[in-house]
Every structure is written in C-alpha cells, then in structure tokens.
PDB file of C-alpha atoms in Angstrom:
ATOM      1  CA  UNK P1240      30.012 -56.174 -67.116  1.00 77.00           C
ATOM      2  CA  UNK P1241      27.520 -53.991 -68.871  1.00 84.00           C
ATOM      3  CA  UNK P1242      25.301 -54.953 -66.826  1.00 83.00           C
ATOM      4  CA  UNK P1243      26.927 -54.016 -63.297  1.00 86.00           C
ATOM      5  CA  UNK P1244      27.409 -50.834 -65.199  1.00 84.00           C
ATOM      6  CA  UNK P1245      24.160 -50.040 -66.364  1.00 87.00           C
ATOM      7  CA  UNK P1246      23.300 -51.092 -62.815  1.00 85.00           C
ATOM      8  CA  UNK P1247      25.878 -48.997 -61.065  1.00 82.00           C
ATOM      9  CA  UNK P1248      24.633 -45.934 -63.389  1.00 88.00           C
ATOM     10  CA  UNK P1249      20.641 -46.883 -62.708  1.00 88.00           C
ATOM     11  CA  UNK P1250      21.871 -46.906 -58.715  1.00 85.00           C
ATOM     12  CA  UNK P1251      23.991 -43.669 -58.934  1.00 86.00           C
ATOM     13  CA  UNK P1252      20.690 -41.474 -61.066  1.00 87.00           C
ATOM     14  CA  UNK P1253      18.801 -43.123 -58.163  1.00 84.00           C
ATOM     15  CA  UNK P1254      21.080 -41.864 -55.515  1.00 84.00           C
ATOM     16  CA  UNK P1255      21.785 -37.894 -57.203  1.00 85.00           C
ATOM     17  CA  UNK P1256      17.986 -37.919 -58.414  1.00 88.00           C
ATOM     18  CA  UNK P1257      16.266 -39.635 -55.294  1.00 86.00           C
ATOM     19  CA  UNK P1258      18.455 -40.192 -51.664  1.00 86.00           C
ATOM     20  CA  UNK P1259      20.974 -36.712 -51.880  1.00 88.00           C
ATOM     21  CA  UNK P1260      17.585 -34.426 -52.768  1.00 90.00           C
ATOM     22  CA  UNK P1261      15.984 -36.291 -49.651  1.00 90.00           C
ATOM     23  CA  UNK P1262      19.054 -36.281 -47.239  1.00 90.00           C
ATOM     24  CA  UNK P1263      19.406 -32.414 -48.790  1.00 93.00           C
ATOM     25  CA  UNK P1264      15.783 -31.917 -47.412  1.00 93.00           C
ATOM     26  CA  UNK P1265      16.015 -33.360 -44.256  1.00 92.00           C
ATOM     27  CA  UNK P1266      19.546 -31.658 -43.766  1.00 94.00           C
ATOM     28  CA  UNK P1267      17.308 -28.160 -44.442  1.00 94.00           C
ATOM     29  CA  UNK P1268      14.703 -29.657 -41.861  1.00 93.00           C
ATOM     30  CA  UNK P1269      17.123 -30.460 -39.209  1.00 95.00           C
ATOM     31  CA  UNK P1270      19.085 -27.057 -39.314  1.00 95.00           C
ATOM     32  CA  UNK P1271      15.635 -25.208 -39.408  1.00 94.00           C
ATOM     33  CA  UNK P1272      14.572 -27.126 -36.220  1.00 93.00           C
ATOM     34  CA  UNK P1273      18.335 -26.811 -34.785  1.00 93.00           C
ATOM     35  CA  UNK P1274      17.492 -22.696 -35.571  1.00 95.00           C
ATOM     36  CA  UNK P1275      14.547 -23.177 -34.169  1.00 94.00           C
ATOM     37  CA  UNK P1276      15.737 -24.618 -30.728  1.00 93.00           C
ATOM     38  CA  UNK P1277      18.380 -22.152 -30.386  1.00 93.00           C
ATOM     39  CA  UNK P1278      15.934 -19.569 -30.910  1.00 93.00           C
ATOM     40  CA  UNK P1279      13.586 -20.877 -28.333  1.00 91.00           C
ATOM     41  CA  UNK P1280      16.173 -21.278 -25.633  1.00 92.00           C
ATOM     42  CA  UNK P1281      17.088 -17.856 -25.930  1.00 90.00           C
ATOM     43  CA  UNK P1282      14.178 -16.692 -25.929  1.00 89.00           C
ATOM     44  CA  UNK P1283      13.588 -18.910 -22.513  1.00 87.00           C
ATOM     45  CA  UNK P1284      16.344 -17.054 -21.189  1.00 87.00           C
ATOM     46  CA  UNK P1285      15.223 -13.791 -22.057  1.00 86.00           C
ATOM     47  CA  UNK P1286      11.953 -15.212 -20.519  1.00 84.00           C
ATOM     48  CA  UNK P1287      13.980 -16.165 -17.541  1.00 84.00           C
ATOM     49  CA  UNK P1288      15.854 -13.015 -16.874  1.00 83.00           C
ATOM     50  CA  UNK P1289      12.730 -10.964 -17.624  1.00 81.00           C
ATOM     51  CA  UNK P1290      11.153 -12.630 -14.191  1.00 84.00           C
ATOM     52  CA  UNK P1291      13.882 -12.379 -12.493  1.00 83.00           C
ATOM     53  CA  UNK P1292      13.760  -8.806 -13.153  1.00 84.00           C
ATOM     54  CA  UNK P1293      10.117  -9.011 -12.421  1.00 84.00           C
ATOM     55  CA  UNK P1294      10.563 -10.420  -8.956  1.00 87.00           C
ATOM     56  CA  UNK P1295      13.127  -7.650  -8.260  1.00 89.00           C
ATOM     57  CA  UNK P1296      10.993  -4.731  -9.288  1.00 86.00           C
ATOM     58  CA  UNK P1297       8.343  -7.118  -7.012  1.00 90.00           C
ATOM     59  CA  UNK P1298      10.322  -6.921  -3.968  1.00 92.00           C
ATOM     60  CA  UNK P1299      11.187  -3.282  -4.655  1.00 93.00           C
ATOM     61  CA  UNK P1300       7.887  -1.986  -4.658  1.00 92.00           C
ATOM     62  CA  UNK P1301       7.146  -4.348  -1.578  1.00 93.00           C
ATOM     63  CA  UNK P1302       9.664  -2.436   0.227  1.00 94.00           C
ATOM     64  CA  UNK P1303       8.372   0.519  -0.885  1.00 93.00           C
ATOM     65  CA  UNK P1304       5.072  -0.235   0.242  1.00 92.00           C
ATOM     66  CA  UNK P1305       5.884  -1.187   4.018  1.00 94.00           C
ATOM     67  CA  UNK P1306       8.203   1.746   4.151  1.00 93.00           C
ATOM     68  CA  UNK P1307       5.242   3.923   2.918  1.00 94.00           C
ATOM     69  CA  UNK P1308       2.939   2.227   5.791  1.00 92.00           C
ATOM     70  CA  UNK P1309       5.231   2.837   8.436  1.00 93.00           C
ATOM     71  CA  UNK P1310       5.470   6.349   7.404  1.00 93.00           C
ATOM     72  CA  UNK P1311       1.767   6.537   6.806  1.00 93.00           C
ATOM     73  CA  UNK P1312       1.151   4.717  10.438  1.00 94.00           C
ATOM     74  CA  UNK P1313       3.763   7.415  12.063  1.00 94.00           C
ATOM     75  CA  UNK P1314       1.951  10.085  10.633  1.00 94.00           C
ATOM     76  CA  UNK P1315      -1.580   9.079  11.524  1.00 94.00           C
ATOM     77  CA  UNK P1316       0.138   8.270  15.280  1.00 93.00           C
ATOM     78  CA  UNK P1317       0.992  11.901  15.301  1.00 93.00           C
ATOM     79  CA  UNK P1318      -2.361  13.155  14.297  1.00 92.00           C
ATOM     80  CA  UNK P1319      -3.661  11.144  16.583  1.00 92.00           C
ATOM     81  CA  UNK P1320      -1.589  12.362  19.507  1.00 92.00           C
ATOM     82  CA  UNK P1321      -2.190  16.044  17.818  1.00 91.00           C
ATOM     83  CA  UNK P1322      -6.336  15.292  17.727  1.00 89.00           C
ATOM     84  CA  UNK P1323      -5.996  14.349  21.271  1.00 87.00           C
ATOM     85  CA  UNK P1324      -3.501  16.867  22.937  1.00 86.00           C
ATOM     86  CA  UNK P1325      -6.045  19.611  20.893  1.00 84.00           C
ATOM     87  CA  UNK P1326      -8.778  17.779  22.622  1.00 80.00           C
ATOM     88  CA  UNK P1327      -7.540  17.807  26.219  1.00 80.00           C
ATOM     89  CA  UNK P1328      -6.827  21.451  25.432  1.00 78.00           C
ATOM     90  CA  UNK P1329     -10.744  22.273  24.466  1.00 74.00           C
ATOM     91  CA  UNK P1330     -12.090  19.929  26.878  1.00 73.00           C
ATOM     92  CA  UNK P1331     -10.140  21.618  29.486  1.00 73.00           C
ATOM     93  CA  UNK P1332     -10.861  25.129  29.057  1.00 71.00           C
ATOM     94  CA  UNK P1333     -14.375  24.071  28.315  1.00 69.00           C
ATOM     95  CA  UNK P1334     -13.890  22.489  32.245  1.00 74.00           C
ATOM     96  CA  UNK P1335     -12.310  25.875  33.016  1.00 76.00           C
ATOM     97  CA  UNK P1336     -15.198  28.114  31.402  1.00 76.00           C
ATOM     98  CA  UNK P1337     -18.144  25.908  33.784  1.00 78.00           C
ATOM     99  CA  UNK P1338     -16.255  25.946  36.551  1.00 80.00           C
ATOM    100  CA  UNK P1339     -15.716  29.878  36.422  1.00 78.00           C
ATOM    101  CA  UNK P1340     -19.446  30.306  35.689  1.00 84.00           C
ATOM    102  CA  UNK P1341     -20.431  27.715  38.862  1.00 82.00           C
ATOM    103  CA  UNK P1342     -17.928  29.976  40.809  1.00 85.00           C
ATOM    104  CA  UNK P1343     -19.263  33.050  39.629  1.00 82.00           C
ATOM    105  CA  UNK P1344     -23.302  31.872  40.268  1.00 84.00           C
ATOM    106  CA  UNK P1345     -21.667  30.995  43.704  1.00 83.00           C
ATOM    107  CA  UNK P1346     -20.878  34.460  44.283  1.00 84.00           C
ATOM    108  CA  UNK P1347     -24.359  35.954  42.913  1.00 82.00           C
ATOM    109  CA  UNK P1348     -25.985  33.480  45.696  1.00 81.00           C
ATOM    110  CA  UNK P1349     -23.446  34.123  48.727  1.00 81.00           C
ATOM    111  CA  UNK P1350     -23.720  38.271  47.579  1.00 76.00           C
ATOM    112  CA  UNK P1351     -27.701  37.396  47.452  1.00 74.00           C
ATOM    113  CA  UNK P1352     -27.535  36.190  50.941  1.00 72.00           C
ATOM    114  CA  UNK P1353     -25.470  38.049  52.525  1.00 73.00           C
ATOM    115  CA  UNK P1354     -28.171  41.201  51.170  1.00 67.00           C
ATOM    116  CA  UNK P1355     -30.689  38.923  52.167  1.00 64.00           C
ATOM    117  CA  UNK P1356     -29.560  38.498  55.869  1.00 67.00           C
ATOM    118  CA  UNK P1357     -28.393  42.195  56.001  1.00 64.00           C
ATOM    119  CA  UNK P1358     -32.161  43.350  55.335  1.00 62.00           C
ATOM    120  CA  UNK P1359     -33.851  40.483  58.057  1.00 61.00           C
ATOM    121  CA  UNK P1360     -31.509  41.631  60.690  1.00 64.00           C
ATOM    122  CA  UNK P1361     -31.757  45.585  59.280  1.00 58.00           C
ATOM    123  CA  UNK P1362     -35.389  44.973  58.924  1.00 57.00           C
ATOM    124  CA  UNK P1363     -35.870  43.720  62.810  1.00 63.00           C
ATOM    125  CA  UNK P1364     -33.726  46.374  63.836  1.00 63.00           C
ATOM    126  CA  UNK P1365     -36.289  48.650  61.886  1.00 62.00           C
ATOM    127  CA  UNK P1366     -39.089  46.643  63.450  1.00 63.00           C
ATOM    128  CA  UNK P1367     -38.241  47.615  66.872  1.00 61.00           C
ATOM    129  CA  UNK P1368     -37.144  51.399  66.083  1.00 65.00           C
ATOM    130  CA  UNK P1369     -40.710  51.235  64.736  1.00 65.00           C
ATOM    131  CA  UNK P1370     -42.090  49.687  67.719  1.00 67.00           C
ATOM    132  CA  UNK P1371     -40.451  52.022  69.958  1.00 69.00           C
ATOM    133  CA  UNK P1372     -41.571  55.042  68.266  1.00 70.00           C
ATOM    134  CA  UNK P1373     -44.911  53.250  68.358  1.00 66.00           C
TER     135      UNK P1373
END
C-alpha cells in the first residue's frame, strides 16, 4: 500500500509540477488567440463599415461630378449660343457697313454719270452754239 501511495504522490507532483503548468499554458495560449480573434473580427468590421462608408462618399462625389458636368455643359451651351448670337450681330453689321459703302460707290458712279451725260449733251449743245456763231 506504500507503494500505490508513493505512486499516487509520484503521479500527483507529476500532475501539479508537469500537466496543470502545461494545461495553465495552453489555457493562456488559447484565451490570447480567442483575444486575438475577437480583436480581428472587429477590426474586420470596422474594415467593413469603413468601405461601406467609402463607397458612399464614392457615389457622393459621383453625383457631384455629373451634376457639376451638366452644369458645366449648360454653361458652355450658353456661351456658345452667346459667342454665336454676338457673332451674327458683328457679322451682320459688318454685312450692313459693305453694303452701305457698295450703295454709297453706287451713288458716286450714277452722280458721275449723270455729270458725265449732262456735259456730252451740254457740250454738243455748246458745239453747235459754237458752230453757229462760226
């Protein structure tokens, strides 16, 4: 009976000086890792809602950018119409300016003409006072 006892007391310094320290350790280990995991998956879910918030603030500043183009397109469709309403204007009163000075070199001719024809038909008169005087 000494013997199971010496035995029992050999197996019991075996199991407080050798297994509990181990099971103690890996006890430690496992609730380190199970820290470990926990603090993973939040920070996965931090990780998570920070893309979700990403592809918000992504679709936000899509909108923002077509709305700005429209605008931007509206705008440059009004200059446009501006550029060109401000060029029918010049281009017509540049029209307006050559066909007053065509008009007005029509009226130097006609005038010249019309002086022209006065003095061959005064100057034949005059031809035949002369000749009669003659």
């Amino acid at each position: 009976m000494e013997a199971e006892k010496e035995m029992l007391q050999k197996h019991e310094e075996v199991i407080h000086n050798n297994i509990l320290p181990r099971i103690q350790k890996i006890e430690d280990v496992q609730a380190a890792f199970g820290a470990e995991v926990a603090n993973i998956k939040n920070d996965l879910v931090k990780v998570q809602s920070g893309q979700i918030s990403l592809e918000k603030g992504q679709m936000e500043l899509e909108k923002t950018l077509i709305n700005e183009g429209k605008a931007n397109r509206k705008i440059m469709n009004e200059n446009k119409e501006m550029t060109n309403k401000l060029l029918d204007h010049v281009l017509g009163k540049d029209e307006r300016e050559s066909e007053a000075k065509i008009e007005g070199r029509k009226q130097k001719w006609e005038l010249a003409g019309k002086v022209l024809v006065g003095l061959v038909s005064g100057g034949s008169i005059l031809a035949l006072i002369i000749q009669a005087l003659i």
